């Protein structure tokens, strides 16, 4: 958390509110970020990860937010102009569930298509439309996926299947907004 928060403070715009959420206490440096305790203990172990996160996100008033695990170490400045473009695209198209902000293997393998100037993953060909990398999510879509999975690995594998079968789209940023 300390290393991630340091890099976030270095590369992410100051007006973004960054919250690390976890179980138990954290007393290390946070470099302008916040820490929120979901619970003292994770009852049920890692298999209840999705349940705890869904409950947490249901309490947030925002309709959109970025979700990621803390083990992606940012290495370059966040592209705010590109982010604002992607964010507006999501607000204007209710069929977009999420927008991946970093470069993915799907982009490198060209498993995406162009629609009205935006790039979308080809659902049938992609295993990682739901990923723990930095992704802008529509709150309702993220909660729907989290309610139906158990742990982070299940989120990426089965969560992607759920998302791909939902009829919703995953927007990608090409070029990426964030680099690890």
Coordinates of C-alpha atoms in Angstrom, one line a residue:
X1 CA 0.0 0.0 0.0
X2 CA 2.8 2.4 0.9
X3 CA 4.6 1.9 -2.5
X4 CA 1.4 2.1 -4.5
X5 CA 0.3 5.3 -2.7
X6 CA 3.7 6.9 -3.3
X7 CA 3.5 6.2 -7.0
X8 CA -0.2 7.3 -7.1
X9 CA 0.7 10.6 -5.4
X10 CA 3.5 11.1 -8.0
X11 CA 1.5 10.2 -11.2
X12 CA -2.3 10.6 -10.5
X13 CA -3.9 14.1 -10.5
X14 CA -4.4 15.5 -7.0
X15 CA -8.2 16.0 -7.5
X16 CA -8.7 12.2 -7.6
X17 CA -9.7 10.7 -4.2
X18 CA -7.8 7.4 -3.7
X19 CA -9.1 5.0 -1.1
X20 CA -7.3 1.8 -0.2
X21 CA -9.8 -0.7 1.3
X22 CA -8.9 -3.7 3.2
X23 CA -9.4 -5.7 6.4
X24 CA -7.9 -4.7 9.7
X25 CA -5.7 -1.8 10.4
X26 CA -3.0 -0.1 8.2
X27 CA -0.6 2.2 10.0
X28 CA 2.0 2.9 7.2
X29 CA 2.5 5.9 5.0
X30 CA -0.3 6.7 2.5
X31 CA 1.1 9.8 0.7
X32 CA -2.2 11.7 0.2
X33 CA -4.4 8.6 -0.1
X34 CA -7.0 7.2 2.4
X35 CA -7.4 3.9 4.1
X36 CA -10.8 2.4 4.9
X37 CA -11.3 -0.8 6.9
X38 CA -14.0 -3.0 5.4
X39 CA -14.0 -5.2 8.4
X40 CA -11.8 -6.3 11.2
X41 CA -11.6 -9.8 9.8
X42 CA -12.5 -11.3 6.5
X43 CA -14.9 -14.0 7.7
X44 CA -15.1 -16.8 5.2
X45 CA -11.6 -16.1 3.9
X46 CA -10.7 -15.1 0.4
X47 CA -13.9 -16.8 -1.0
X48 CA -15.9 -13.8 0.4
X49 CA -13.8 -11.1 -1.3
X50 CA -16.5 -10.4 -3.9
X51 CA -19.3 -10.2 -1.3
X52 CA -17.4 -7.8 1.0
X53 CA -16.5 -5.5 -2.0
X54 CA -20.0 -5.5 -3.4
X55 CA -21.4 -4.4 0.1
X56 CA -18.7 -1.7 0.3
X57 CA -19.4 -0.3 -3.2
X58 CA -23.1 -0.3 -2.7
X59 CA -22.6 2.4 0.0
X60 CA -20.7 4.7 -2.4
X61 CA -22.8 7.6 -3.9
X62 CA -20.8 7.9 -7.2
X63 CA -22.1 6.1 -10.3
X64 CA -18.6 5.7 -11.7
X65 CA -15.2 4.9 -10.0
X66 CA -11.9 3.3 -10.7
X67 CA -11.3 -0.1 -9.2
X68 CA -7.9 -1.9 -9.0
X69 CA -5.8 -4.0 -6.7
X70 CA -2.8 -2.3 -5.2
X71 CA -0.1 -4.4 -6.9
X72 CA 0.0 -2.4 -10.1
X73 CA 2.9 0.1 -9.8
X74 CA 2.2 3.1 -11.9
X75 CA 5.3 4.2 -13.9
X76 CA 4.2 7.3 -15.9
X77 CA 1.9 10.3 -15.7
X78 CA -1.8 9.7 -15.9
X79 CA -3.3 11.0 -19.1
X80 CA -6.1 13.2 -17.8
X81 CA -7.4 14.4 -21.2
X82 CA -7.7 10.8 -22.4
X83 CA -9.4 9.8 -19.2
X84 CA -12.0 12.6 -19.5
X85 CA -12.7 11.5 -23.1
X86 CA -13.3 7.9 -21.9
X87 CA -15.3 9.0 -18.9
X88 CA -17.6 11.1 -21.2
X89 CA -18.0 8.1 -23.6
X90 CA -19.2 6.0 -20.6
X91 CA -21.6 8.6 -19.4
X92 CA -23.1 8.9 -22.9
X93 CA -23.5 5.2 -23.6
X94 CA -25.3 3.2 -20.9
X95 CA -24.2 0.0 -22.6
X96 CA -20.6 0.5 -21.5
X97 CA -19.9 -1.4 -18.2
X98 CA -16.3 -0.4 -17.8
X99 CA -13.3 1.2 -19.4
X100 CA -9.8 -0.4 -19.0
X101 CA -7.3 2.4 -18.5
X102 CA -4.0 0.5 -19.1
X103 CA -2.5 -1.5 -22.0
X104 CA -3.8 -5.1 -22.0
X105 CA -2.8 -8.2 -23.9
X106 CA -6.1 -7.9 -25.8
X107 CA -4.9 -4.6 -27.2
X108 CA -1.5 -6.0 -28.1
X109 CA -3.3 -8.9 -29.9
X110 CA -5.8 -6.5 -31.6
X111 CA -8.8 -8.3 -30.1
X112 CA -10.9 -5.2 -30.2
X113 CA -13.0 -3.2 -32.6
X114 CA -13.7 0.5 -33.3
X115 CA -17.2 1.9 -33.0
X116 CA -17.7 5.6 -33.5
X117 CA -14.1 6.5 -32.6
X118 CA -14.1 4.3 -29.4
X119 CA -12.4 1.0 -29.0
X120 CA -14.2 -2.0 -27.4
X121 CA -13.1 -5.5 -26.5
X122 CA -14.5 -8.3 -28.6
X123 CA -16.5 -10.0 -25.9
X124 CA -16.4 -13.5 -27.3
X125 CA -12.6 -13.5 -27.7
X126 CA -11.5 -11.9 -24.4
X127 CA -10.9 -13.5 -21.0
X128 CA -10.2 -10.3 -19.2
X129 CA -13.0 -7.8 -19.7
X130 CA -13.2 -7.8 -15.9
X131 CA -9.7 -7.2 -14.6
X132 CA -8.1 -6.1 -11.3
X133 CA -6.0 -3.6 -13.3
X134 CA -7.0 0.0 -13.1
X135 CA -10.5 0.1 -14.7
X136 CA -13.2 2.8 -14.6
X137 CA -16.4 1.0 -13.7
X138 CA -20.1 1.8 -13.8
X139 CA -21.0 1.1 -10.2
X140 CA -24.0 -1.1 -11.0
X141 CA -22.0 -3.3 -13.4
X142 CA -19.1 -3.8 -11.0
X143 CA -21.5 -4.7 -8.2
X144 CA -23.4 -7.2 -10.4
X145 CA -20.1 -9.0 -11.2
X146 CA -18.8 -8.9 -7.6
X147 CA -22.1 -10.4 -6.3
X148 CA -21.5 -13.5 -8.5
X149 CA -17.9 -14.3 -7.9
X150 CA -15.8 -15.2 -4.9
X151 CA -12.1 -14.1 -5.1
X152 CA -9.9 -11.9 -7.4
X153 CA -9.0 -14.8 -9.7
X154 CA -12.7 -15.7 -10.0
X155 CA -13.4 -12.0 -10.7
X156 CA -11.1 -12.0 -13.7
X157 CA -12.1 -15.4 -15.1
X158 CA -15.8 -15.9 -14.3
X159 CA -16.5 -12.2 -13.9
X160 CA -15.3 -11.7 -17.4
X161 CA -17.7 -14.4 -18.6
X162 CA -20.6 -12.8 -16.7
X163 CA -19.7 -9.4 -18.2
X164 CA -19.2 -10.8 -21.7
X165 CA -22.6 -12.4 -21.6
X166 CA -24.4 -9.4 -20.2
X167 CA -24.6 -7.6 -23.5
X168 CA -22.6 -4.7 -22.1
X169 CA -19.4 -3.4 -23.6
X170 CA -15.9 -3.0 -22.2
X171 CA -14.2 0.2 -23.5
X172 CA -10.4 0.3 -23.8
X173 CA -8.2 3.3 -24.1
X174 CA -5.8 3.2 -27.0
X175 CA -3.5 4.8 -26.3
X176 CA -3.5 3.8 -22.6
X177 CA -4.3 6.3 -19.8
X178 CA -2.1 4.7 -17.3
X179 CA 1.2 2.7 -17.5
X180 CA 2.6 0.1 -15.0

